[in-house]
């Protein structure tokens, strides 16, 4: 790791000022991502501002909204009784993430801001448009088993690895931030950017803008939600594909549904067309298959990841059948 | 209590091993993937390779060295020996610290639960069956005897 300055403050506005004033400044929360990126030489901040003393670790349900502070730990959110009862997809996504040690430390803000696990991105010896604009993307024709089948571009096909972000995308969560220009909120689905021609622009946040928390609306949908993660080993592994689903039925007819997918795109992937194929229709093998086909209709599989096209449809069918009470 | 001045870039693991000569915590991957560096920070298990020592200022760190009571091994340490839950031993101190926390967290209800909740600790020698046995024994012999009782 390169040398850097370290600062700690209990005031959010001061943390923001400190980072904003230094082009090479960065926040640190759990450190489970930033320390790895610094050791690998992917990031080299010259100032690290510790946000762990900020009073931002709350988990509260008020006026029909669940509010989770940015420094709340993955473990504490996953195990919170209100989250488990009213937002099970969030708890399940977190419990399927990383390991107990990481979850006990890693924060909600840091989780959303984690970088792709693309091996070319993580290896400064490789070209990578995301890390070094214009240097090229070896994944397009190289080892792309883990890469995106939807939402990628000719410049980058990396996937975003956060399970939590997928669950939050399904529940229409909102991200709250504090930046040099004050407070704002943005839909979670606008936090991560598609690569297009500028893959190095990874999120919608400005330099020095800090996530202070996320908010999730409470609803019958959120209460009837689940997360399914398919991985190469039973535990402690990133998703090959994952599905967050929330479903309400009137009899056998789908009254409402939200679907978000991980492992297949550079950001948590919502498919309005797949949802449309189910809404106000009976939940049957036929409608489920239609939803799956709608999801992958525009997929661009590559040499090593074409299997994801089938796999994600099967994962979708599995979770919908479970939620629909057929299993 | 240890008073140390370190550069900001020094991880907790390096501070423990190189500055305090507490070499129980091992450096396997140095990337959070293997668990060999697991210690307890204020009773919670943490991979010490992924946190900066300066961030732990004032906190109570328990390494495997701090588990023993005088000459008496911790119940989980005893169980690892009795169950022969290692071969080369490189992962063992991390496994033990993780097991102590796992028991404390109440995640040892079944062998499947144990497997899931110590999955953050890899064993290159593949001693997993014996490790699960040891954690099960440790849980039986150390009810609630995890982090709370451990030394510094
Ligand atoms: C071995 C391993 C396995 C893993 N497996 C999974 C997995 O299966 N699923 C999964 O989802 N994740 C997984 N992860 C990733 C893990 O969830 C992240 O490392 C963690 O959530 C990051 O949180 P942190 O608080 O430690 O972030 P930090 O390391 O502290 O920060 C990460 C990034 O976020 C920025 N940041 C931190 N807080 C804020 C804030 N409040 N506002 C703005 N920016 C901020 C930092 O500047 C940095 O760029 C794994 C990690 C490891 C090491
Ligand atoms: S050395 Fe820390 S997890 Fe491997
Ligand atoms: S005993 Fe050798 S790595 Fe576990």
Short mmCIF file of C-alpha atoms in Angstrom, two decimals, chain A residues 20-319:
data_model
loop_
_atom_site.label_atom_id
_atom_site.label_comp_id
_atom_site.label_asym_id
_atom_site.label_seq_id
_atom_site.Cartn_x
_atom_site.Cartn_y
_atom_site.Cartn_z
CA UNK A 20 -14.05 16.70 -1.07
CA UNK A 21 -10.99 18.90 -0.48
CA UNK A 22 -8.57 16.17 -1.61
CA UNK A 23 -8.91 14.79 -5.14
CA UNK A 24 -7.25 11.60 -3.88
CA UNK A 25 -9.39 11.28 -0.76
CA UNK A 26 -11.61 8.30 0.08
CA UNK A 27 -13.99 7.21 2.83
CA UNK A 28 -13.35 4.01 4.72
CA UNK A 29 -15.97 2.08 6.69
CA UNK A 30 -15.44 -1.65 7.22
CA UNK A 31 -12.30 -1.55 5.12
CA UNK A 32 -13.03 -5.01 3.71
CA UNK A 33 -12.97 -3.69 0.15
CA UNK A 34 -10.80 -0.59 0.22
CA UNK A 35 -7.82 -2.32 1.86
CA UNK A 36 -7.88 -5.03 -0.83
CA UNK A 37 -8.05 -2.46 -3.62
CA UNK A 38 -5.18 -0.51 -2.10
CA UNK A 39 -3.01 -3.61 -1.69
CA UNK A 40 -3.67 -4.59 -5.28
CA UNK A 41 -2.82 -1.08 -6.45
CA UNK A 42 -6.25 -0.59 -8.03
CA UNK A 43 -6.86 2.45 -5.83
CA UNK A 44 -4.25 4.62 -4.16
CA UNK A 45 -6.00 7.26 -2.03
CA UNK A 46 -3.69 9.79 -0.37
CA UNK A 47 -6.24 10.44 2.38
CA UNK A 48 -8.52 7.92 4.05
CA UNK A 49 -11.37 9.27 6.17
CA UNK A 50 -12.77 6.83 8.70
CA UNK A 51 -16.56 7.14 8.93
CA UNK A 52 -17.04 4.57 11.68
CA UNK A 53 -17.54 7.17 14.41
CA UNK A 54 -20.40 8.86 12.57
CA UNK A 55 -23.82 8.30 14.16
CA UNK A 56 -25.08 6.45 11.08
CA UNK A 57 -25.61 2.87 12.16
CA UNK A 58 -29.36 2.95 12.82
CA UNK A 59 -31.91 0.42 11.53
CA UNK A 60 -35.41 1.80 12.09
CA UNK A 61 -38.88 1.33 10.66
CA UNK A 62 -40.91 4.54 10.79
CA UNK A 63 -43.91 5.79 8.84
CA UNK A 64 -43.81 2.86 6.47
CA UNK A 65 -40.14 3.26 5.58
CA UNK A 66 -37.19 1.23 6.70
CA UNK A 67 -34.20 3.47 7.23
CA UNK A 68 -30.74 1.89 7.37
CA UNK A 69 -27.68 3.98 8.20
CA UNK A 70 -24.62 3.77 5.95
CA UNK A 71 -22.37 2.39 8.69
CA UNK A 72 -24.82 -0.28 9.83
CA UNK A 73 -23.00 -3.60 9.49
CA UNK A 74 -24.18 -6.25 7.05
CA UNK A 75 -24.59 -8.68 9.94
CA UNK A 76 -26.72 -6.34 12.04
CA UNK A 77 -29.04 -5.57 9.14
CA UNK A 78 -29.35 -9.25 8.21
CA UNK A 79 -30.21 -10.30 11.74
CA UNK A 80 -32.54 -7.42 12.59
CA UNK A 81 -36.00 -8.82 13.42
CA UNK A 82 -37.83 -6.07 11.49
CA UNK A 83 -35.72 -6.67 8.40
CA UNK A 84 -36.25 -10.42 8.60
CA UNK A 85 -39.99 -10.09 8.99
CA UNK A 86 -40.81 -7.22 6.66
CA UNK A 87 -37.95 -7.28 4.12
CA UNK A 88 -36.80 -10.93 3.98
CA UNK A 89 -35.07 -10.50 0.61
CA UNK A 90 -32.66 -8.02 2.22
CA UNK A 91 -31.82 -10.36 5.07
CA UNK A 92 -31.40 -13.35 2.76
CA UNK A 93 -29.20 -11.45 0.31
CA UNK A 94 -26.94 -10.33 3.14
CA UNK A 95 -26.72 -13.76 4.75
CA UNK A 96 -25.71 -15.18 1.38
CA UNK A 97 -22.91 -12.58 1.10
CA UNK A 98 -19.25 -13.09 1.91
CA UNK A 99 -18.42 -14.70 5.29
CA UNK A 100 -19.47 -14.05 8.90
CA UNK A 101 -16.20 -12.18 9.51
CA UNK A 102 -16.78 -9.86 6.55
CA UNK A 103 -20.45 -9.35 7.39
CA UNK A 104 -19.62 -8.42 10.97
CA UNK A 105 -17.46 -5.60 9.72
CA UNK A 106 -18.61 -4.48 6.30
CA UNK A 107 -21.06 -1.58 6.10
CA UNK A 108 -24.10 -0.96 3.96
CA UNK A 109 -22.50 2.10 2.33
CA UNK A 110 -19.27 0.26 1.57
CA UNK A 111 -21.20 -2.70 0.23
CA UNK A 112 -23.02 -0.58 -2.32
CA UNK A 113 -19.79 1.16 -3.29
CA UNK A 114 -17.76 -2.04 -3.71
CA UNK A 115 -16.09 -2.44 -7.11
CA UNK A 116 -16.43 -5.18 -9.65
CA UNK A 117 -14.63 -8.47 -9.08
CA UNK A 118 -13.60 -8.62 -12.75
CA UNK A 119 -10.12 -10.10 -12.61
CA UNK A 120 -8.79 -7.73 -15.25
CA UNK A 121 -10.01 -4.76 -13.19
CA UNK A 122 -8.39 -6.18 -10.05
CA UNK A 123 -5.04 -6.74 -11.77
CA UNK A 124 -3.25 -3.47 -12.55
CA UNK A 125 -1.00 -5.48 -14.88
CA UNK A 126 -3.95 -5.92 -17.26
CA UNK A 127 -5.56 -3.31 -19.46
CA UNK A 128 -9.01 -2.27 -18.24
CA UNK A 129 -11.19 0.57 -19.45
CA UNK A 130 -12.88 0.83 -16.08
CA UNK A 131 -9.62 1.28 -14.19
CA UNK A 132 -7.62 3.02 -16.94
CA UNK A 133 -9.83 4.70 -19.54
CA UNK A 134 -8.90 3.79 -23.10
CA UNK A 135 -6.61 0.90 -22.24
CA UNK A 136 -9.00 -1.75 -23.57
CA UNK A 137 -11.16 -4.54 -22.20
CA UNK A 138 -9.55 -8.00 -22.26
CA UNK A 139 -12.76 -9.59 -20.96
CA UNK A 140 -14.61 -9.09 -24.25
CA UNK A 141 -12.58 -11.86 -25.88
CA UNK A 142 -10.86 -13.31 -22.81
CA UNK A 143 -11.91 -15.08 -19.64
CA UNK A 144 -15.48 -13.83 -19.41
CA UNK A 145 -17.27 -16.58 -17.53
CA UNK A 146 -18.19 -14.16 -14.72
CA UNK A 147 -19.15 -11.31 -16.98
CA UNK A 148 -22.32 -9.59 -18.08
CA UNK A 149 -24.85 -10.86 -20.62
CA UNK A 150 -26.99 -7.72 -20.33
CA UNK A 151 -26.18 -4.02 -20.06
CA UNK A 152 -22.53 -4.28 -21.09
CA UNK A 153 -20.87 -2.33 -23.88
CA UNK A 154 -17.93 -2.69 -26.26
CA UNK A 155 -15.88 -1.02 -23.54
CA UNK A 156 -16.74 -3.08 -20.48
CA UNK A 157 -18.78 -6.14 -19.48
CA UNK A 158 -17.94 -6.28 -15.77
CA UNK A 159 -20.72 -7.23 -13.33
CA UNK A 160 -21.45 -5.53 -10.04
CA UNK A 161 -20.97 -8.05 -7.23
CA UNK A 162 -23.21 -6.71 -4.44
CA UNK A 163 -26.02 -9.03 -3.37
CA UNK A 164 -27.52 -6.33 -1.18
CA UNK A 165 -27.81 -3.94 -4.12
CA UNK A 166 -29.86 -6.51 -6.03
CA UNK A 167 -32.27 -6.92 -3.13
CA UNK A 168 -32.55 -3.15 -2.70
CA UNK A 169 -33.14 -2.68 -6.43
CA UNK A 170 -36.08 -5.08 -6.29
CA UNK A 171 -37.64 -3.11 -3.42
CA UNK A 172 -37.22 0.32 -5.08
CA UNK A 173 -34.87 1.54 -2.37
CA UNK A 174 -33.59 5.09 -2.24
CA UNK A 175 -30.01 6.10 -1.43
CA UNK A 176 -29.47 9.17 0.78
CA UNK A 177 -26.28 11.13 0.42
CA UNK A 178 -24.45 14.12 1.82
CA UNK A 179 -22.09 15.89 -0.55
CA UNK A 180 -20.21 19.19 -0.83
CA UNK A 181 -23.46 20.61 -2.25
CA UNK A 182 -25.66 19.28 0.53
CA UNK A 183 -28.09 16.43 0.94
CA UNK A 184 -29.93 14.59 -1.81
CA UNK A 185 -31.55 11.27 -2.48
CA UNK A 186 -31.44 9.11 -5.58
CA UNK A 187 -33.14 5.86 -6.52
CA UNK A 188 -30.82 2.93 -5.91
CA UNK A 189 -31.24 2.00 -9.54
CA UNK A 190 -29.47 5.25 -10.47
CA UNK A 191 -26.52 4.70 -8.14
CA UNK A 192 -24.59 2.32 -10.39
CA UNK A 193 -24.03 3.38 -13.99
CA UNK A 194 -23.99 1.25 -17.11
CA UNK A 195 -20.54 1.34 -18.71
CA UNK A 196 -21.45 2.66 -22.18
CA UNK A 197 -18.39 4.53 -23.45
CA UNK A 198 -17.34 5.66 -19.97
CA UNK A 199 -16.93 2.56 -17.79
CA UNK A 200 -14.61 4.45 -15.43
CA UNK A 201 -17.65 6.41 -14.27
CA UNK A 202 -18.93 3.73 -11.94
CA UNK A 203 -21.55 5.48 -9.82
CA UNK A 204 -23.73 8.55 -9.89
CA UNK A 205 -21.97 10.02 -6.84
CA UNK A 206 -19.64 12.99 -7.07
CA UNK A 207 -16.23 13.06 -5.45
CA UNK A 208 -16.67 13.65 -1.73
CA UNK A 209 -20.32 12.64 -1.76
CA UNK A 210 -21.02 10.23 1.04
CA UNK A 211 -23.83 7.72 1.36
CA UNK A 212 -25.56 8.39 4.67
CA UNK A 213 -28.15 5.65 4.40
CA UNK A 214 -30.77 3.81 2.37
CA UNK A 215 -34.54 3.82 2.70
CA UNK A 216 -36.91 1.06 1.66
CA UNK A 217 -40.68 1.48 1.44
CA UNK A 218 -42.62 -1.06 3.49
CA UNK A 219 -45.23 -2.98 1.47
CA UNK A 220 -46.96 -6.35 1.16
CA UNK A 221 -44.56 -6.98 -1.74
CA UNK A 222 -41.48 -6.38 0.40
CA UNK A 223 -42.86 -8.74 3.02
CA UNK A 224 -43.33 -11.48 0.44
CA UNK A 225 -39.85 -11.42 -1.03
CA UNK A 226 -36.92 -13.79 -1.40
CA UNK A 227 -33.35 -14.00 -2.66
CA UNK A 228 -31.87 -16.87 -4.61
CA UNK A 229 -28.14 -16.96 -5.21
CA UNK A 230 -26.48 -19.49 -7.49
CA UNK A 231 -22.75 -19.91 -6.89
CA UNK A 232 -19.87 -22.23 -7.64
CA UNK A 233 -19.71 -23.52 -4.08
CA UNK A 234 -22.29 -23.82 -1.33
CA UNK A 235 -21.16 -20.79 0.62
CA UNK A 236 -18.69 -17.86 0.76
CA UNK A 237 -18.69 -17.08 -2.95
CA UNK A 238 -19.96 -14.37 -5.26
CA UNK A 239 -23.04 -14.98 -7.36
CA UNK A 240 -22.82 -16.55 -10.78
CA UNK A 241 -26.41 -15.41 -11.11
CA UNK A 242 -28.88 -14.26 -8.47
CA UNK A 243 -32.52 -13.21 -8.32
CA UNK A 244 -34.35 -10.99 -5.88
CA UNK A 245 -38.10 -11.38 -6.23
CA UNK A 246 -41.11 -9.87 -4.51
CA UNK A 247 -44.56 -11.17 -5.34
CA UNK A 248 -48.16 -10.74 -4.27
CA UNK A 249 -50.95 -13.00 -5.52
CA UNK A 250 -54.76 -12.76 -5.60
CA UNK A 251 -55.66 -16.40 -5.79
CA UNK A 252 -53.28 -17.61 -8.51
CA UNK A 253 -53.13 -14.26 -10.26
CA UNK A 254 -50.07 -12.08 -9.82
CA UNK A 255 -51.27 -8.76 -8.45
CA UNK A 256 -47.79 -7.28 -8.28
CA UNK A 257 -44.20 -8.34 -8.78
CA UNK A 258 -40.69 -6.91 -8.61
CA UNK A 259 -37.65 -8.69 -10.00
CA UNK A 260 -33.97 -7.78 -9.85
CA UNK A 261 -31.03 -9.83 -11.01
CA UNK A 262 -27.37 -10.09 -10.03
CA UNK A 263 -24.39 -11.60 -11.81
CA UNK A 264 -25.70 -10.84 -15.28
CA UNK A 265 -25.17 -7.09 -15.69
CA UNK A 266 -22.90 -4.20 -14.67
CA UNK A 267 -25.58 -3.06 -12.20
CA UNK A 268 -28.49 -4.65 -10.39
CA UNK A 269 -30.70 -5.52 -13.33
CA UNK A 270 -34.41 -4.72 -13.39
CA UNK A 271 -36.51 -6.14 -16.20
CA UNK A 272 -39.83 -4.29 -16.58
CA UNK A 273 -40.74 -6.61 -19.46
CA UNK A 274 -40.29 -9.73 -17.35
CA UNK A 275 -42.46 -8.16 -14.64
CA UNK A 276 -45.05 -7.20 -17.25
CA UNK A 277 -45.21 -10.79 -18.47
CA UNK A 278 -46.40 -11.79 -15.01
CA UNK A 279 -48.47 -8.89 -13.69
CA UNK A 280 -52.23 -9.54 -13.69
CA UNK A 281 -51.68 -13.01 -15.13
CA UNK A 282 -51.95 -16.36 -13.39
CA UNK A 283 -48.64 -17.66 -12.10
CA UNK A 284 -48.10 -20.75 -14.24
CA UNK A 285 -45.22 -22.52 -15.92
CA UNK A 286 -46.20 -20.73 -19.11
CA UNK A 287 -46.18 -17.19 -17.71
CA UNK A 288 -42.99 -17.88 -15.78
CA UNK A 289 -41.31 -19.06 -18.97
CA UNK A 290 -42.55 -15.95 -20.77
CA UNK A 291 -41.04 -13.76 -18.08
CA UNK A 292 -37.72 -15.59 -18.39
CA UNK A 293 -37.67 -15.14 -22.16
CA UNK A 294 -38.51 -11.46 -21.83
CA UNK A 295 -35.62 -11.04 -19.40
CA UNK A 296 -32.95 -12.50 -21.72
CA UNK A 297 -34.39 -11.31 -25.03
CA UNK A 298 -31.62 -8.76 -25.60
CA UNK A 299 -28.83 -10.76 -23.99
CA UNK A 300 -25.35 -10.67 -25.53
CA UNK A 301 -23.67 -13.84 -24.29
CA UNK A 302 -19.91 -14.26 -24.73
CA UNK A 303 -17.69 -17.27 -25.22
CA UNK A 304 -17.62 -18.46 -21.59
CA UNK A 305 -20.82 -17.08 -20.10
CA UNK A 306 -23.55 -18.21 -22.51
CA UNK A 307 -24.72 -20.66 -19.85
CA UNK A 308 -25.99 -17.73 -17.81
CA UNK A 309 -28.81 -17.19 -20.32
CA UNK A 310 -30.40 -20.50 -19.29
CA UNK A 311 -29.26 -20.42 -15.70
CA UNK A 312 -30.86 -17.09 -14.87
CA UNK A 313 -34.18 -18.21 -16.37
CA UNK A 314 -34.11 -21.37 -14.29
CA UNK A 315 -33.23 -19.39 -11.18
CA UNK A 316 -36.19 -17.10 -11.90
CA UNK A 317 -38.54 -20.06 -12.31
CA UNK A 318 -37.27 -21.59 -9.10
CA UNK A 319 -37.77 -18.51 -6.97
#
